mmCIF file of C-alpha atoms in Angstrom:
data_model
loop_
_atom_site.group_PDB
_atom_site.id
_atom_site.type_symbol
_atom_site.label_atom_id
_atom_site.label_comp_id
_atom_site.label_asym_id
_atom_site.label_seq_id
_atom_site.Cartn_x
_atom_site.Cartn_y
_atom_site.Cartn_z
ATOM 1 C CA UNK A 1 0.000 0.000 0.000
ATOM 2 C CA UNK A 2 2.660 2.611 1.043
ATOM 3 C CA UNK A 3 4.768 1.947 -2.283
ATOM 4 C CA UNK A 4 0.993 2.358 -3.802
ATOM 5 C CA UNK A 5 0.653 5.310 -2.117
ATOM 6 C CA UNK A 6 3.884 6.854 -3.157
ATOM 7 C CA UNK A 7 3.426 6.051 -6.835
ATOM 8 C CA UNK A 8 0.287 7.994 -6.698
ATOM 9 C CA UNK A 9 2.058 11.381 -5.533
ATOM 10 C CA UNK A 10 3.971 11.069 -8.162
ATOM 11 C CA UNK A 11 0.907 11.681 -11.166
ATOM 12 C CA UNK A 12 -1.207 14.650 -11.469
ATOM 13 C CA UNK A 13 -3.825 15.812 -9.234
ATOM 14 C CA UNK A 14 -6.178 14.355 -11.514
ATOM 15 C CA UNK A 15 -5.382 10.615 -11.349
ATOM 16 C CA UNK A 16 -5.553 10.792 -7.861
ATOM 17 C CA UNK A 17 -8.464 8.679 -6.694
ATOM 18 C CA UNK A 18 -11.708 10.726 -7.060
ATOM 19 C CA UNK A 19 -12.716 10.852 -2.992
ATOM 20 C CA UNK A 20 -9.145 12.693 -2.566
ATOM 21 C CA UNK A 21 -9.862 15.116 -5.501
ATOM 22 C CA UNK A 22 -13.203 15.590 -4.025
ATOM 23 C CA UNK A 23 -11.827 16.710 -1.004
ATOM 24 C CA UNK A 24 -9.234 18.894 -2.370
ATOM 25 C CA UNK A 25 -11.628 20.767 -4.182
ATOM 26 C CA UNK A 26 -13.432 21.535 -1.186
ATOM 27 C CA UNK A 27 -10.359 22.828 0.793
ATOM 28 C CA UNK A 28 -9.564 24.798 -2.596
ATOM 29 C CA UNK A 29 -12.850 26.272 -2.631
ATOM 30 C CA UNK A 30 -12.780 27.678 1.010
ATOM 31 C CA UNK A 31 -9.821 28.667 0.509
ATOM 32 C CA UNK A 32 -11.260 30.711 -2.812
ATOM 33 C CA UNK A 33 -14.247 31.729 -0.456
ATOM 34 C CA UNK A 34 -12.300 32.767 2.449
ATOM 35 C CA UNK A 35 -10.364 35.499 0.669
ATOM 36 C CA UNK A 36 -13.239 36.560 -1.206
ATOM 37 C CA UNK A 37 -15.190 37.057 2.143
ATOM 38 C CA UNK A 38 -11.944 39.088 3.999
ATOM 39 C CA UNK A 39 -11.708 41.146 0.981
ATOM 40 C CA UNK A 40 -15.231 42.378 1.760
ATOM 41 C CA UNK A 41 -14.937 42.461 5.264
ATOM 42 C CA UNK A 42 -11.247 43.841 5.532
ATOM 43 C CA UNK A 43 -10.995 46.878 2.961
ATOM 44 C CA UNK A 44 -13.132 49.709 4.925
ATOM 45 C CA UNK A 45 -11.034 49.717 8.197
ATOM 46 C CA UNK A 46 -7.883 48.992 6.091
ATOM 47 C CA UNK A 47 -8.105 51.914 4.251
ATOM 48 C CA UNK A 48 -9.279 54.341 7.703
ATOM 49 C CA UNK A 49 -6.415 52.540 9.860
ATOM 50 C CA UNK A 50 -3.507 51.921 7.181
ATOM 51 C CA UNK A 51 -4.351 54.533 4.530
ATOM 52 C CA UNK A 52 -4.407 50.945 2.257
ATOM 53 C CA UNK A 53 -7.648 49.357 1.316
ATOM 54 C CA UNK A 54 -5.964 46.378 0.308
ATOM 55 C CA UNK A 55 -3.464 45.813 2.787
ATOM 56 C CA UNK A 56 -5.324 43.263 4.525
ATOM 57 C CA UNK A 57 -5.684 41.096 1.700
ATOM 58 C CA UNK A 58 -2.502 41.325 0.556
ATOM 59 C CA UNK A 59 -1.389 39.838 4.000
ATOM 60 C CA UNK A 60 -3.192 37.187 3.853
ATOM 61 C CA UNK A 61 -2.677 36.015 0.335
ATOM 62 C CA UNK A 62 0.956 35.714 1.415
ATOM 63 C CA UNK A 63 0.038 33.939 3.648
ATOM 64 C CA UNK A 64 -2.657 31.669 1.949
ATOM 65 C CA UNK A 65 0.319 30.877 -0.844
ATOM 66 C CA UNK A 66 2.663 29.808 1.980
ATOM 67 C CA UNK A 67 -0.446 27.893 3.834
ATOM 68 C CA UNK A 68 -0.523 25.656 0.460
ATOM 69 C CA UNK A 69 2.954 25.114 -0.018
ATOM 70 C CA UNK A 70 3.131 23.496 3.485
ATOM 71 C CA UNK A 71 -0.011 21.776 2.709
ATOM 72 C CA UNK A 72 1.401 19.961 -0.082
ATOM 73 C CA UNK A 73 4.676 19.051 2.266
ATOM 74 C CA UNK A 74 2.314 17.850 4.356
ATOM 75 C CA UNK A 75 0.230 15.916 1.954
ATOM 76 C CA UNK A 76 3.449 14.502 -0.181
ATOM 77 C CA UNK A 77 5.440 13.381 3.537
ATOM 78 C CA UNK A 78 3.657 9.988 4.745
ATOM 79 C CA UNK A 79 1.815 10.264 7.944
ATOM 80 C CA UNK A 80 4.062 7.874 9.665
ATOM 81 C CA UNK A 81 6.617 10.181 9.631
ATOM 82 C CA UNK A 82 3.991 13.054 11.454
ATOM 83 C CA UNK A 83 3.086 10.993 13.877
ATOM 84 C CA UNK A 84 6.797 10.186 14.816
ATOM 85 C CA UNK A 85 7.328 14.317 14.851
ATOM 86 C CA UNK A 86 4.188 14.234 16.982
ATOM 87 C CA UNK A 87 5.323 13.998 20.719
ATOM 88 C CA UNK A 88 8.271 16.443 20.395
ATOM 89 C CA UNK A 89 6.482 18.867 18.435
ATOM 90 C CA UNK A 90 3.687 18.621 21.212
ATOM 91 C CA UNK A 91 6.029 19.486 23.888
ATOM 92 C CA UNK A 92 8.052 22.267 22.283
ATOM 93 C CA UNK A 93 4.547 23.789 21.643
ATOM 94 C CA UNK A 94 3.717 23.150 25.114
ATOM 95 C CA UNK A 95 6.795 25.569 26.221
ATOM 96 C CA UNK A 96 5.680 28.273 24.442
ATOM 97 C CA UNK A 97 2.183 28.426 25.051
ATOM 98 C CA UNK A 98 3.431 28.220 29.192
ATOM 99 C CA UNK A 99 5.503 31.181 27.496
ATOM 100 C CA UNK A 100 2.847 33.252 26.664
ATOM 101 C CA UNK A 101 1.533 33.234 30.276
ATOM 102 C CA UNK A 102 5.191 34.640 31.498
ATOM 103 C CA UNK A 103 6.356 37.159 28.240
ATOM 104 C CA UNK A 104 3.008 36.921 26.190
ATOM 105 C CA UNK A 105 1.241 40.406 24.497
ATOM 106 C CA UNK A 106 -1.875 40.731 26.147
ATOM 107 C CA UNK A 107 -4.566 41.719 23.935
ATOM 108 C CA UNK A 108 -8.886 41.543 24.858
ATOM 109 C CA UNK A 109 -7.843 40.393 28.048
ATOM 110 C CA UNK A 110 -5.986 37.404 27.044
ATOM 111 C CA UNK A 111 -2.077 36.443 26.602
ATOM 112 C CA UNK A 112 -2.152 34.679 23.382
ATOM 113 C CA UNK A 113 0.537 35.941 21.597
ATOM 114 C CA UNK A 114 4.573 35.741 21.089
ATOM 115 C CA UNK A 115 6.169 38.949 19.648
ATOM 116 C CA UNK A 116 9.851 37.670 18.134
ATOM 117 C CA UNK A 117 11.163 40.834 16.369
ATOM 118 C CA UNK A 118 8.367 41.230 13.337
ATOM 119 C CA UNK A 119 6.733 37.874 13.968
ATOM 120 C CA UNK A 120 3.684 37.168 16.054
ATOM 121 C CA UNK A 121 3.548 33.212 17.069
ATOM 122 C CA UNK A 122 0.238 31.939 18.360
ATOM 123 C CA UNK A 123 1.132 28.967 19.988
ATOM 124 C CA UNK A 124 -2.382 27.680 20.745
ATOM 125 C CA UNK A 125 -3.449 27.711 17.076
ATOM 126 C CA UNK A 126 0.133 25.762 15.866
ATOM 127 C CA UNK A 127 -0.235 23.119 17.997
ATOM 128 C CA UNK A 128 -3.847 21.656 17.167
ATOM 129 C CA UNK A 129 -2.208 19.518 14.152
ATOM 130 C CA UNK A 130 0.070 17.655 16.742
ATOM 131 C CA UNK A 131 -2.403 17.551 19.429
ATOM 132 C CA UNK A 132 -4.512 15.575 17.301
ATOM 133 C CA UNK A 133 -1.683 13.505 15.777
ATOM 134 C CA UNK A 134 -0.703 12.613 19.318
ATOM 135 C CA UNK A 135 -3.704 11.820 20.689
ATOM 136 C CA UNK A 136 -3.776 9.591 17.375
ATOM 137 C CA UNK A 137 -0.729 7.898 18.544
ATOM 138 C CA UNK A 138 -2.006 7.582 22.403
ATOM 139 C CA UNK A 139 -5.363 6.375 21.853
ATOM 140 C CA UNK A 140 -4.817 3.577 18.976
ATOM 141 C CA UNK A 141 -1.701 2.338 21.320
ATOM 142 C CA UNK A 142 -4.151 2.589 24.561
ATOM 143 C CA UNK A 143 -4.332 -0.699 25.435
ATOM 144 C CA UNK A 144 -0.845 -1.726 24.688
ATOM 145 C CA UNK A 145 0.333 0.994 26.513
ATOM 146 C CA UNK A 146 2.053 1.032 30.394
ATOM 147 C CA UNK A 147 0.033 2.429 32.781
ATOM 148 C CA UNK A 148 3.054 5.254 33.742
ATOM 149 C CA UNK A 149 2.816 6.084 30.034
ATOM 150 C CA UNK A 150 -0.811 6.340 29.883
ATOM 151 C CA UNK A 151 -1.145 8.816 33.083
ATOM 152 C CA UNK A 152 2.185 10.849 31.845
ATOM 153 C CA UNK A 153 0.332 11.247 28.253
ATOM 154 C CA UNK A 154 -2.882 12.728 29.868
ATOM 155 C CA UNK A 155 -1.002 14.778 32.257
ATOM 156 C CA UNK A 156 0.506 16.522 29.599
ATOM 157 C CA UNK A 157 -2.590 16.963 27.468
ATOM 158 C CA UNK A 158 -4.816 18.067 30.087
ATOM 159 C CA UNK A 159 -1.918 20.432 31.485
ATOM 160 C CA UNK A 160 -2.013 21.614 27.665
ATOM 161 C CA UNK A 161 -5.614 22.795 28.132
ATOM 162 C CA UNK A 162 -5.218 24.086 31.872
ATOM 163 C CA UNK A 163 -2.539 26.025 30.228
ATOM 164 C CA UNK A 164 -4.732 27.428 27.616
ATOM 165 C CA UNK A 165 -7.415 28.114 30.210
ATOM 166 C CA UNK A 166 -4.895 30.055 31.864
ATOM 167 C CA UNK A 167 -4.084 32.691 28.982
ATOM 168 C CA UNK A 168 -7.474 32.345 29.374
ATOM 169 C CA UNK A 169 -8.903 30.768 26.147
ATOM 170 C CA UNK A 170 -11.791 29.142 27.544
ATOM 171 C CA UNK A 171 -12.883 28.355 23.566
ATOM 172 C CA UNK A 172 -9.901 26.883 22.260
ATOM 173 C CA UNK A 173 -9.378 24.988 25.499
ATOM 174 C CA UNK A 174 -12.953 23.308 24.945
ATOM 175 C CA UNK A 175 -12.238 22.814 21.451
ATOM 176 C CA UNK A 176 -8.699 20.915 22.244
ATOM 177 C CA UNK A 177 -10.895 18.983 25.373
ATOM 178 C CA UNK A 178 -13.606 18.187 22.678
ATOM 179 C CA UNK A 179 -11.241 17.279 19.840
ATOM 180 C CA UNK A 180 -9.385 14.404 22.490
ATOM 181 C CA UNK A 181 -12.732 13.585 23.930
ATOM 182 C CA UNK A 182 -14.034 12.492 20.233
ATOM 183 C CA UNK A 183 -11.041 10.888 19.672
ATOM 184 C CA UNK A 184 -10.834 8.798 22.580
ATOM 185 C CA UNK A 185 -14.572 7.979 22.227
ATOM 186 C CA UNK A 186 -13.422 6.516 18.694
ATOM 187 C CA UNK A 187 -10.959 4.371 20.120
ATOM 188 C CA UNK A 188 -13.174 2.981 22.380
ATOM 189 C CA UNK A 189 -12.025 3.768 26.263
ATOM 190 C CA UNK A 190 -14.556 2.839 28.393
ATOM 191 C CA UNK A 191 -17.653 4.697 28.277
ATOM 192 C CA UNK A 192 -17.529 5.590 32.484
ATOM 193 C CA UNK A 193 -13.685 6.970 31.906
ATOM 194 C CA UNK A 194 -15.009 9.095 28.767
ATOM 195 C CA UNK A 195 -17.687 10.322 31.203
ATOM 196 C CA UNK A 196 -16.020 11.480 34.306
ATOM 197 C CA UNK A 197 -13.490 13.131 31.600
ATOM 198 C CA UNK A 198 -15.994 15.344 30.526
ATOM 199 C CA UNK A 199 -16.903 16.301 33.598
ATOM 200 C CA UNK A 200 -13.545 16.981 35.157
ATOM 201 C CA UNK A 201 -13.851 19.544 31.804
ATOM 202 C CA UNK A 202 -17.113 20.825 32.696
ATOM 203 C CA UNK A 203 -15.927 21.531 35.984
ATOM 204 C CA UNK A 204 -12.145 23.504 34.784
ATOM 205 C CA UNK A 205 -14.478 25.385 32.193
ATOM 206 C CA UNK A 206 -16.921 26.462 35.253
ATOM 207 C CA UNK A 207 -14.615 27.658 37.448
ATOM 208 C CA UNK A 208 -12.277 29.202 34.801
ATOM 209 C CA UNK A 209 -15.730 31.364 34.263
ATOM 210 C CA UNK A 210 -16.097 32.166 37.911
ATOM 211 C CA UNK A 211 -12.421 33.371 38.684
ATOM 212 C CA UNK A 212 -11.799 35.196 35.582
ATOM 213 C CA UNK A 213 -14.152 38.429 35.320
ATOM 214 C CA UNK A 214 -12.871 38.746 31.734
ATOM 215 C CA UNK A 215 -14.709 35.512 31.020
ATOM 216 C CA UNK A 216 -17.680 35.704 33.356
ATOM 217 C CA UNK A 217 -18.977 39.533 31.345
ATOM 218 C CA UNK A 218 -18.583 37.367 28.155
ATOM 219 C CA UNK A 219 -21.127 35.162 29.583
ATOM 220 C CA UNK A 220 -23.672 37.667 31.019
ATOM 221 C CA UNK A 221 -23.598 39.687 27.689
ATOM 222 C CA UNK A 222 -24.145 36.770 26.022
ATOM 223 C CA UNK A 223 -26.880 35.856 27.835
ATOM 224 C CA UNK A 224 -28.567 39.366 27.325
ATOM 225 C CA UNK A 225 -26.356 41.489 25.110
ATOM 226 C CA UNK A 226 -29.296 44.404 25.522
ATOM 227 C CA UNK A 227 -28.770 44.732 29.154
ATOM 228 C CA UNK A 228 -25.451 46.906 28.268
ATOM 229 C CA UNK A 229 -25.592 47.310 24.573
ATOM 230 C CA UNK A 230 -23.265 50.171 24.194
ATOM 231 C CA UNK A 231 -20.535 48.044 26.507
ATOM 232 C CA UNK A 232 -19.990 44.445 27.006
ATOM 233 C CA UNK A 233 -22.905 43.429 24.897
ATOM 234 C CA UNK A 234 -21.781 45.837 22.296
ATOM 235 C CA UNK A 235 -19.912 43.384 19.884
ATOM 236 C CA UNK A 236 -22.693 40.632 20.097
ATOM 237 C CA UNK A 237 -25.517 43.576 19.296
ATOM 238 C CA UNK A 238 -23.816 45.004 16.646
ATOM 239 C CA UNK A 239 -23.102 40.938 15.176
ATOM 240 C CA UNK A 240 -27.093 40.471 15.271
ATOM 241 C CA UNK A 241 -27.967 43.530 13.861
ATOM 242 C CA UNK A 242 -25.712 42.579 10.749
ATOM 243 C CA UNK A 243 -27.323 38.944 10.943
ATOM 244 C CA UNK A 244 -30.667 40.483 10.830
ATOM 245 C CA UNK A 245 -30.026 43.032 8.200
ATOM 246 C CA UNK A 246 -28.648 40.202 5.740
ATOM 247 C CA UNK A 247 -32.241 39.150 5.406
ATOM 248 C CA UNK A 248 -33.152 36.524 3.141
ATOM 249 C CA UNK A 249 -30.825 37.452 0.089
ATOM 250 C CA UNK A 250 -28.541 39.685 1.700
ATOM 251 C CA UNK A 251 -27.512 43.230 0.762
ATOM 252 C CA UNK A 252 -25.092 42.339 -1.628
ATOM 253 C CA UNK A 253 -21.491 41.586 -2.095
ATOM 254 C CA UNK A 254 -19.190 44.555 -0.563
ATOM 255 C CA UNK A 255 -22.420 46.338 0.550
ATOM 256 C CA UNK A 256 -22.138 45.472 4.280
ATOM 257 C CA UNK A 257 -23.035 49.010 6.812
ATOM 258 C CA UNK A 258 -21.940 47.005 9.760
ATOM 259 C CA UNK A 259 -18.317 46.738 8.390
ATOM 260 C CA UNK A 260 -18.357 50.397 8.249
ATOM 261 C CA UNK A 261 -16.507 51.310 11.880
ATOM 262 C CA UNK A 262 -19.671 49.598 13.712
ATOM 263 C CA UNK A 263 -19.081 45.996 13.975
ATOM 264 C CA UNK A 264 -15.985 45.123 16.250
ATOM 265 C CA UNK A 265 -13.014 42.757 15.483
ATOM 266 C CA UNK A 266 -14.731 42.473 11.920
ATOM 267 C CA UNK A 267 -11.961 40.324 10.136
ATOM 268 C CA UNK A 268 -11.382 37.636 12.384
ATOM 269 C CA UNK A 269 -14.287 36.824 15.329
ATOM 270 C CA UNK A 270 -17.462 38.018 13.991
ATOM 271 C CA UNK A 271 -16.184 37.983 10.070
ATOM 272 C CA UNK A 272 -19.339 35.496 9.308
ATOM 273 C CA UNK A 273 -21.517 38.594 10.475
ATOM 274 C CA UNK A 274 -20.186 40.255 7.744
ATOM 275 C CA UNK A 275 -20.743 37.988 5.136
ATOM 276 C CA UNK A 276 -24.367 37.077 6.812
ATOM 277 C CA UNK A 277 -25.224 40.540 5.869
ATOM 278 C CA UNK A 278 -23.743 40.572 2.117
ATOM 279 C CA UNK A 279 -26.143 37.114 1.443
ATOM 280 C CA UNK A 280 -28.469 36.618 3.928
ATOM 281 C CA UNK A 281 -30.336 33.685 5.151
ATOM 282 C CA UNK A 282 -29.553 31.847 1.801
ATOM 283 C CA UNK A 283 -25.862 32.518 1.851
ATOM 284 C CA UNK A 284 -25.774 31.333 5.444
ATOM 285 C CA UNK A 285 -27.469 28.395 4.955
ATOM 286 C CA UNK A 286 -24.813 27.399 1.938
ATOM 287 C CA UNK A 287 -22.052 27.519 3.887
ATOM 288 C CA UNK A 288 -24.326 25.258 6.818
ATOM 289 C CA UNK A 289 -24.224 22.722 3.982
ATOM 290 C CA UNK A 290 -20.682 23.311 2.498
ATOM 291 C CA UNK A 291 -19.973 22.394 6.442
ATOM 292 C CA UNK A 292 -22.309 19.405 6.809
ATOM 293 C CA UNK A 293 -20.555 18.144 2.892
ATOM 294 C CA UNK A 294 -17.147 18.419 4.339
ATOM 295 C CA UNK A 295 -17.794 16.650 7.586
ATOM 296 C CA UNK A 296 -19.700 13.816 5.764
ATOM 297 C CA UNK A 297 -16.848 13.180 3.476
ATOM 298 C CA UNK A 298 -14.221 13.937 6.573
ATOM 299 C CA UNK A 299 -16.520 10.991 8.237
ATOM 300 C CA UNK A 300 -16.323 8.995 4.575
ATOM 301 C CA UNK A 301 -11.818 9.335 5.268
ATOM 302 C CA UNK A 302 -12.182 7.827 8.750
ATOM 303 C CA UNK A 303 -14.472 5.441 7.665
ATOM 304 C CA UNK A 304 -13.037 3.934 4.750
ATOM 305 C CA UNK A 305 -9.311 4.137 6.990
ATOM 306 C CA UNK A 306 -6.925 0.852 6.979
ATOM 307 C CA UNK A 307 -5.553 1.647 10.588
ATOM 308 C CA UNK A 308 -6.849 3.016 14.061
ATOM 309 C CA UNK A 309 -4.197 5.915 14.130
ATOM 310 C CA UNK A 310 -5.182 6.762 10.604
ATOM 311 C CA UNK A 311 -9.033 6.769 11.386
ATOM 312 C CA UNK A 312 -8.547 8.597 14.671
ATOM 313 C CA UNK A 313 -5.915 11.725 12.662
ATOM 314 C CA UNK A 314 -9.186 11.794 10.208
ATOM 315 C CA UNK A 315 -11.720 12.136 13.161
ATOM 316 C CA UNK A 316 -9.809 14.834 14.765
ATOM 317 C CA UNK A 317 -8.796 16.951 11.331
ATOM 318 C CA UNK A 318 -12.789 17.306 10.598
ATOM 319 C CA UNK A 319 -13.716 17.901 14.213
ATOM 320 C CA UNK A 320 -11.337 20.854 14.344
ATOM 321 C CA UNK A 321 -12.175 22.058 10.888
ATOM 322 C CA UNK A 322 -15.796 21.703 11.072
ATOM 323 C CA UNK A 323 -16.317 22.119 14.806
ATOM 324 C CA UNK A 324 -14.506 25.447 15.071
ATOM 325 C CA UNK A 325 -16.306 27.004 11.951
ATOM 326 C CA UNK A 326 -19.883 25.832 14.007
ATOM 327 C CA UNK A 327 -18.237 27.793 17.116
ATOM 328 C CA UNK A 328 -17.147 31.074 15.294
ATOM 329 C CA UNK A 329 -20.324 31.011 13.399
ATOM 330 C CA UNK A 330 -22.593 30.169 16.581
ATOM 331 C CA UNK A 331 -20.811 32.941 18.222
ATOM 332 C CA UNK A 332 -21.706 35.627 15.346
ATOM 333 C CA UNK A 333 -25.247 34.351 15.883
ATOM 334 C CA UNK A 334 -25.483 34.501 19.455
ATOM 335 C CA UNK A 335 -25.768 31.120 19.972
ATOM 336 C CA UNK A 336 -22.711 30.650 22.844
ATOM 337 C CA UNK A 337 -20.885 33.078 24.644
ATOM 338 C CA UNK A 338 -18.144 35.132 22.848
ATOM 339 C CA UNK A 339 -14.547 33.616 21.720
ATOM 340 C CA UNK A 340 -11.802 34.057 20.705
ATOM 341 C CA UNK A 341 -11.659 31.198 18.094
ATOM 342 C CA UNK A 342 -11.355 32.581 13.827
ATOM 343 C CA UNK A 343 -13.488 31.250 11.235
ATOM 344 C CA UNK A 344 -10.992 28.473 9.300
ATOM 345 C CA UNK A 345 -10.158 29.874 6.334
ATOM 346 C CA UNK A 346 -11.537 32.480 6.159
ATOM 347 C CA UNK A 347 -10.637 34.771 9.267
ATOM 348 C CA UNK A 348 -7.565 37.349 8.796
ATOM 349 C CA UNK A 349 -4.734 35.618 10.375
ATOM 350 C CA UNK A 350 -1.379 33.624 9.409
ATOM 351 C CA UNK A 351 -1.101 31.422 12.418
ATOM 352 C CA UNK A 352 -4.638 30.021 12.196
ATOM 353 C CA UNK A 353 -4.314 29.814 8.546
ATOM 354 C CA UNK A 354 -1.056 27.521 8.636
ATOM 355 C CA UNK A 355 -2.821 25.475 11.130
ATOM 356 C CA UNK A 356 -6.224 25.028 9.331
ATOM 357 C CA UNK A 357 -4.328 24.175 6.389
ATOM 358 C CA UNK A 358 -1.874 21.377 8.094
ATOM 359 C CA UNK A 359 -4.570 19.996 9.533
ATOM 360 C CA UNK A 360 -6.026 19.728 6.067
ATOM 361 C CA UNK A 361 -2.911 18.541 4.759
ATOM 362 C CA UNK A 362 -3.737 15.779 7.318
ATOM 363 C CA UNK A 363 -6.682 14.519 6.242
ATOM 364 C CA UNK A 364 -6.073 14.678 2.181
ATOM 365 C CA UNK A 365 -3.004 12.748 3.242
ATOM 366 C CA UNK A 366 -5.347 10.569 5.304
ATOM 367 C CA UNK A 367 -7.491 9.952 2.121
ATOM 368 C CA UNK A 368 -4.534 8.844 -0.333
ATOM 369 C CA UNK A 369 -3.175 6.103 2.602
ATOM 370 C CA UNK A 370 -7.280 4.804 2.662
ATOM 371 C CA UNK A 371 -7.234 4.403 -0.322
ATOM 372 C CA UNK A 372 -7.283 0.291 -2.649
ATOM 373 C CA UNK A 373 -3.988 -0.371 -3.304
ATOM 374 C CA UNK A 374 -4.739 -2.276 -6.378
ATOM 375 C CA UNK A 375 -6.577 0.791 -7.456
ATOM 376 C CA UNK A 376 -3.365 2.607 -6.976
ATOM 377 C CA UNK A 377 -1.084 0.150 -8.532
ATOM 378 C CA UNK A 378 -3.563 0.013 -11.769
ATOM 379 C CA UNK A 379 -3.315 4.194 -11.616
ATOM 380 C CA UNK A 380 0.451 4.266 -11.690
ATOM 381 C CA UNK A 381 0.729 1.506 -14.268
ATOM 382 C CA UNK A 382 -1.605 3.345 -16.739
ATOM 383 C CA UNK A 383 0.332 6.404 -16.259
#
């Protein structure tokens, strides 16, 4: 299968087998969409703040073309060799996110950030591809694992997330707790462990609420924004007032008012307000069913995977992709509290962007190694 597999890098895009074109036409097209959507959403407070209209863009398609070249590293290396970079990727990452905590930029509240000379690093978005690869490696190896090596591997992945509740990022924390939990579900720990897991999370997410006030006003405007709409239920107001104003076909492409200085953090959180306002109901519910597409054939990878570890790195590649677009989305809408968590592929941001795009590396990558070998062998002999 491997020597298959190779062989099959090897020919153009269009010989690969037609579930791993499939998918790579999806990533390709939010990719496409993403930019299109920034554009919109970027140029107004470019051009008031940076005297540039396009500058955002521009940013970001640098970073988009360097996104794809590591995506094809990604999808051309096999994922053996990943999940062998796994564990010490995992703990340099580790060190730097417990870095942000000591010599992070604070910014909304929140140490997130590394400044080294022009770069920003965001540790917490650069690690999801080898959290997931790990917890690939951990979970498939469960049961052949020592019991000091189980408890040192879930000491270190749930210090990962107290660490991230610490910055605090209560909503990447819960998407890193939910990403294992699926995983681990998939591999199928006992049902009672799986349980008290989630509520040992419950519990961290509760109390990071109550100690950190930062967190706690996120709540209570979410609950009712109105109460203090000019303060901290401003940004959620101002989201469902572009939401509303989409309508059913929207106002048009570029044509958002909410962009225009009223809407906060308008590139990155609340960007799908933006674009809810351009098409409206319609244009939301595409990209509902772009989603649902994507995690069907993300399901369809796992599925149709030869191996545990490569079922469980498919599992957790669509549960980040598809489970943090649901979040940033269900934020805009006022359906949970706010976050700090971008829209994949679409939010203004290089860090997030080289993640979302690894981890889709991962699962094209996770297609080709799924798929017949003797439907390989008869591709590369043809060719």
């Amino acid at each position: 299968m491997a020597r298959g597999t190779q062989g099959l890098l090897t020919l153009p895009i269009n010989l690969w087998p037609a579930e791993t074109r499939l998918l790579l036409g999806l990533i390709a097209t939010w990719s496409v969409f993403g930019l299109l959507v920034l554009a919109s959403a970027s140029w107004w407070v470019s051009q008031q703040e940076l005297g540039d209209a396009l500058y955002t863009i521009k940013r970001q398609l640098i970073w988009m073309l360097a996104g794809w070249s590591l995506f094809f590293v990604v999808v051309r290396t096999p994922l053996k060799r990943w999940l062998q970079l796994a564990a010490p990727a995992l703990l340099i990452g580790t060190g730097l996110v417990a870095l942000t905590l000591i010599i992070g930029t604070t910014v909304n509240g929140a140490s997130r950030w590394l400044v080294l000379g022009p770069i920003q690093i965001q540790p917490t978005e650069l690690i999801k591809p080898f959290i997931v690869l790990q917890g690939a490696v951990l979970f498939s190896q469960w049961r052949r694992l020592a019991l000091d090596q189980r408890v040192l591997w879930m000491a270190i992945l749930g210090g990962i997330i107290l660490l991230i509740l610490k910055q605090p990022n209560l909503s990447t924390a819960s998407l890193t707790g939910l990403v294992l939990w699926l995983m681990a579900l998939a591999s199928g720990l006992p049902l009672h462990w799986l349980v008290g897991i989630a509520g040992l999370g419950l519990t961290a997410g509760t109390t990071s609420i109550l100690i950190n006030d930062y967190q706690r006003l996120r709540v209570t405007s979410f609950l009712d924004p109105w109460q203090d709409p000019l303060g901290n239920g401003y940004q959620l107001v101002q989201s469902l007032l572009a939401i509303g104003s989409g309508g059913l076909s929207g106002s048009g492409y570029g044509l958002s008012t909410q962009k225009l200085m009223y809407l906060p953090i308008q590139t990155t959180d609340f960007i799908f307000a933006v674009y809810a306002e351009e098409f409206g109901f319609v244009g939301s519910v595409v990209v509902l069913l772009f989603l649902a597409v994507f995690a069907l054939m993300g399901l369809r990878v796992a599925l149709r995977s030869r191996g545990n570890q490569l079922r469980l790195v498919a599992i957790g590649c669509t549960t980040i992709l598809v489970g943090q677009s649901i979040m940033n989305i269900a934020v805009a809408s006022g359906a949970m509290p706010t976050t700090g968590l971008p829209l994949p592929l679409v939010s203004y941001g290089g860090n997030s962007l080289l993640a979302s795009l690894f981890i889709a590396g991962l699962l094209v990558r996770c297609s080709l190694e799924s798929a017949d070998p003797l439907s390989l062998s008869s591709q590369v002999s043809r060719s």
